[in-house]
Coordinates of C-alpha atoms and ligand atoms in Angstrom, one line a residue:
X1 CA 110.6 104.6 84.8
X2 CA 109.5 101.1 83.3
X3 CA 106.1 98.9 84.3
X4 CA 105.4 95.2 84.1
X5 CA 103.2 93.1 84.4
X6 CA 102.9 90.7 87.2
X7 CA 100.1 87.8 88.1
X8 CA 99.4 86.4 91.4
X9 CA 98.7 82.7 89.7
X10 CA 96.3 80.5 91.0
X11 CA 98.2 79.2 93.5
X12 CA 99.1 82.4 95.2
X13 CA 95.3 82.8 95.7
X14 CA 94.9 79.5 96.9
X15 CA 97.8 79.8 99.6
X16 CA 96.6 83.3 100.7
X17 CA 99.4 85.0 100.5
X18 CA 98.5 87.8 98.2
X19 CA 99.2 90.7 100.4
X20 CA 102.7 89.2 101.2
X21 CA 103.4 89.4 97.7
X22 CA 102.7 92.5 97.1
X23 CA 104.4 93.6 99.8
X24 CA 107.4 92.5 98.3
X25 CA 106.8 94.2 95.6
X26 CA 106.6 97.8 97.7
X27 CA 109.3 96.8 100.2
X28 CA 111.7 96.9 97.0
X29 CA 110.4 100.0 95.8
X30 CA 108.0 99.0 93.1
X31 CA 104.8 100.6 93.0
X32 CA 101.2 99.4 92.4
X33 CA 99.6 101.7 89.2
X34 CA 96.8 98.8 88.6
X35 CA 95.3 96.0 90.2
X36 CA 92.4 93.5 89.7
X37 CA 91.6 90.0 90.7
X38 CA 89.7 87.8 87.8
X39 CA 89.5 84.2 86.7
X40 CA 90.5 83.6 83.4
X41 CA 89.1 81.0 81.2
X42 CA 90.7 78.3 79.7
X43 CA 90.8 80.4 76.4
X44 CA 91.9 83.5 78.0
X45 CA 94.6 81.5 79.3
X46 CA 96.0 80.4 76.0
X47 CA 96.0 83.7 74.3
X48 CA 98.2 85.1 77.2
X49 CA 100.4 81.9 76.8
X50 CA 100.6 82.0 73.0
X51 CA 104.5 82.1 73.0
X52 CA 104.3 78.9 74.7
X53 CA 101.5 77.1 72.8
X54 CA 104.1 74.9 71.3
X55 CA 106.0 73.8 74.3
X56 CA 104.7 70.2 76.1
X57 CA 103.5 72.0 79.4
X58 CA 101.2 74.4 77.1
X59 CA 97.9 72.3 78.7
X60 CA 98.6 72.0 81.6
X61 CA 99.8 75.4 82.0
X62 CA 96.9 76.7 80.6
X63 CA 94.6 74.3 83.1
X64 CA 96.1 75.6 86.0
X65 CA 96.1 79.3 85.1
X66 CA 92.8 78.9 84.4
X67 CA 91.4 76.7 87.9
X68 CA 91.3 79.9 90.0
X69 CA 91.4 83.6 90.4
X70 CA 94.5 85.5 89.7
X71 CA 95.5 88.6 90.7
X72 CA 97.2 90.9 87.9
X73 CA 99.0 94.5 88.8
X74 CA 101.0 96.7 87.0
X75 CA 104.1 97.1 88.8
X76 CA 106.1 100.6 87.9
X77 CA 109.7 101.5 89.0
X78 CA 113.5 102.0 87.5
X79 CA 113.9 99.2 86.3
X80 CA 110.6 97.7 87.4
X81 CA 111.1 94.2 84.8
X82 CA 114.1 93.0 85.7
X83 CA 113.7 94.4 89.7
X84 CA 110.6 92.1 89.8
X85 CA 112.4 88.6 88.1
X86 CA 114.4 89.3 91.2
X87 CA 112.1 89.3 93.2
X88 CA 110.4 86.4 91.9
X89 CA 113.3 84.0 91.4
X90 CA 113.7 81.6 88.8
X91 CA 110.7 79.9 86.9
X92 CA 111.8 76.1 89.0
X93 CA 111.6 76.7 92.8
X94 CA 114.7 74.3 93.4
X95 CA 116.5 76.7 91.4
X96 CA 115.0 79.7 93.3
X97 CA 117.4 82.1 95.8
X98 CA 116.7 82.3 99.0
X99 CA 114.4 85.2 100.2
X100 CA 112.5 85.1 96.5
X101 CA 108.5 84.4 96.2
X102 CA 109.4 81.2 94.2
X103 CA 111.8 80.0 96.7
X104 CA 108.7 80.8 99.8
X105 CA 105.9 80.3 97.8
X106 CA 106.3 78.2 94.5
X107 CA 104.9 73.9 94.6
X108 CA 106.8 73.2 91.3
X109 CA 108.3 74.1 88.0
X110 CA 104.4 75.0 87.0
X111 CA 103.0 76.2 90.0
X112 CA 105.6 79.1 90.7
X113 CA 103.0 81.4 92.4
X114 CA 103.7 84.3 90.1
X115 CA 104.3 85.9 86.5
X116 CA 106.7 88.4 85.5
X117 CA 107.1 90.2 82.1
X118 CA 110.6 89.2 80.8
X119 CA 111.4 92.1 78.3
X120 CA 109.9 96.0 77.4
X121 CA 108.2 94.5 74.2
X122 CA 106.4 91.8 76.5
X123 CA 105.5 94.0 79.2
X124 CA 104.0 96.7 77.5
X125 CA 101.8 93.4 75.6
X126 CA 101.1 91.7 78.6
X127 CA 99.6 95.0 80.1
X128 CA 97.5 95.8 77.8
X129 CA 96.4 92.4 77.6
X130 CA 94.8 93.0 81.2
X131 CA 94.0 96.6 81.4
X132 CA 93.0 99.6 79.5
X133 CA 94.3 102.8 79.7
X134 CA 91.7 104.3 82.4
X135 CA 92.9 101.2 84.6
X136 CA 96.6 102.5 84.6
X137 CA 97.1 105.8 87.1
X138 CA 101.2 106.5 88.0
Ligands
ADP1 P1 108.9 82.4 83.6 O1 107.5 82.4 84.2 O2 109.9 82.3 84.7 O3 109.1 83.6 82.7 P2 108.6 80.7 81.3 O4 108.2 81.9 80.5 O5 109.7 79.9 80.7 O6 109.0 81.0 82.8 O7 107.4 79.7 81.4 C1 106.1 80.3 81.7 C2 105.4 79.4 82.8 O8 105.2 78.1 82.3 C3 106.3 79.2 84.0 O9 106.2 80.3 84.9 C4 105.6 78.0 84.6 O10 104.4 78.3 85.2 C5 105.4 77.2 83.3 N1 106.5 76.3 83.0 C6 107.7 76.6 82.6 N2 108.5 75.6 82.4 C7 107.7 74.5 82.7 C8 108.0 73.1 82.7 N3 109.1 72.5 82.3 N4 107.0 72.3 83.1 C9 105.8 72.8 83.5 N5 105.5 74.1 83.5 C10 106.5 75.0 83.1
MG2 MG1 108.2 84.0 80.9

């Protein structure tokens, strides 16, 4: 059994299409252990972005992840990290299978309606990031 974190970004919200996301999720056998939408601030933004505070997209990243409420989850299955990059599709929406969030969902490159942890080490970082132990029931 592995968890991950996933977000709902801004533009998920926007395009009301949370609960068709996370029906994904369940339809391919992931389950829901913890759930909360929140609005990050521009700061909180950055520190979850750090790894990428270098790159030329850091700003605007961080602008848009900050402009609305997200919705984060902790997503738990076999193989529940790389089962939900999947499911997502691949971070630029022209690149995206067909049948993946990205590919139904995303806008652009940036706007790719959702976040997935990309390794053990980042998951379990990104999680507690979010939530605190009380938050997480398998
Ligand atoms: P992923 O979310 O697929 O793991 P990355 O970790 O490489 O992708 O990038 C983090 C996020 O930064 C992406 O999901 C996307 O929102 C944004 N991003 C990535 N590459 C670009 C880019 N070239 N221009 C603008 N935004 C980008
Ligand atoms: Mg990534």
């Amino acid at each position: 059994m592995e968890r991950t974190l996933s977000i709902v970004k801004p533009d998920g919200v926007e395009k009301n299409v949370i609960g068709e996301i996370i029906s994904r999720f369940e339809k391919n056998g992931l389950k829901i252990v913890a759930l909360k939408r929140i609005k990050l601030t521009k700061s909180d933004a950055e520190g979850f972005y750090a790894v990428h505070k270098e790159r030329p997209f850091f700003g605007s990243l961080t602008d848009f992840m900050s402009r609305g409420p997200v919705v984060v989850l902790v997503l738990e299955g076999e193989n529940a990290i790389s089962k939900n990059r999947e499911i997502m599709g691949a971070t630029n929406p022209e690149e995206a299978d067909e049948g993946t969030i990205r590919k139904d969902f995303a806008t652009n490159i940036e706007e790719n309606t959702v976040h997935g942890s990309d390794s053990p080490e980042s998951a379990d970082t990104e999680i507690k990031y979010f939530f605190n132990a009380l938050e997480i029931t398998g």
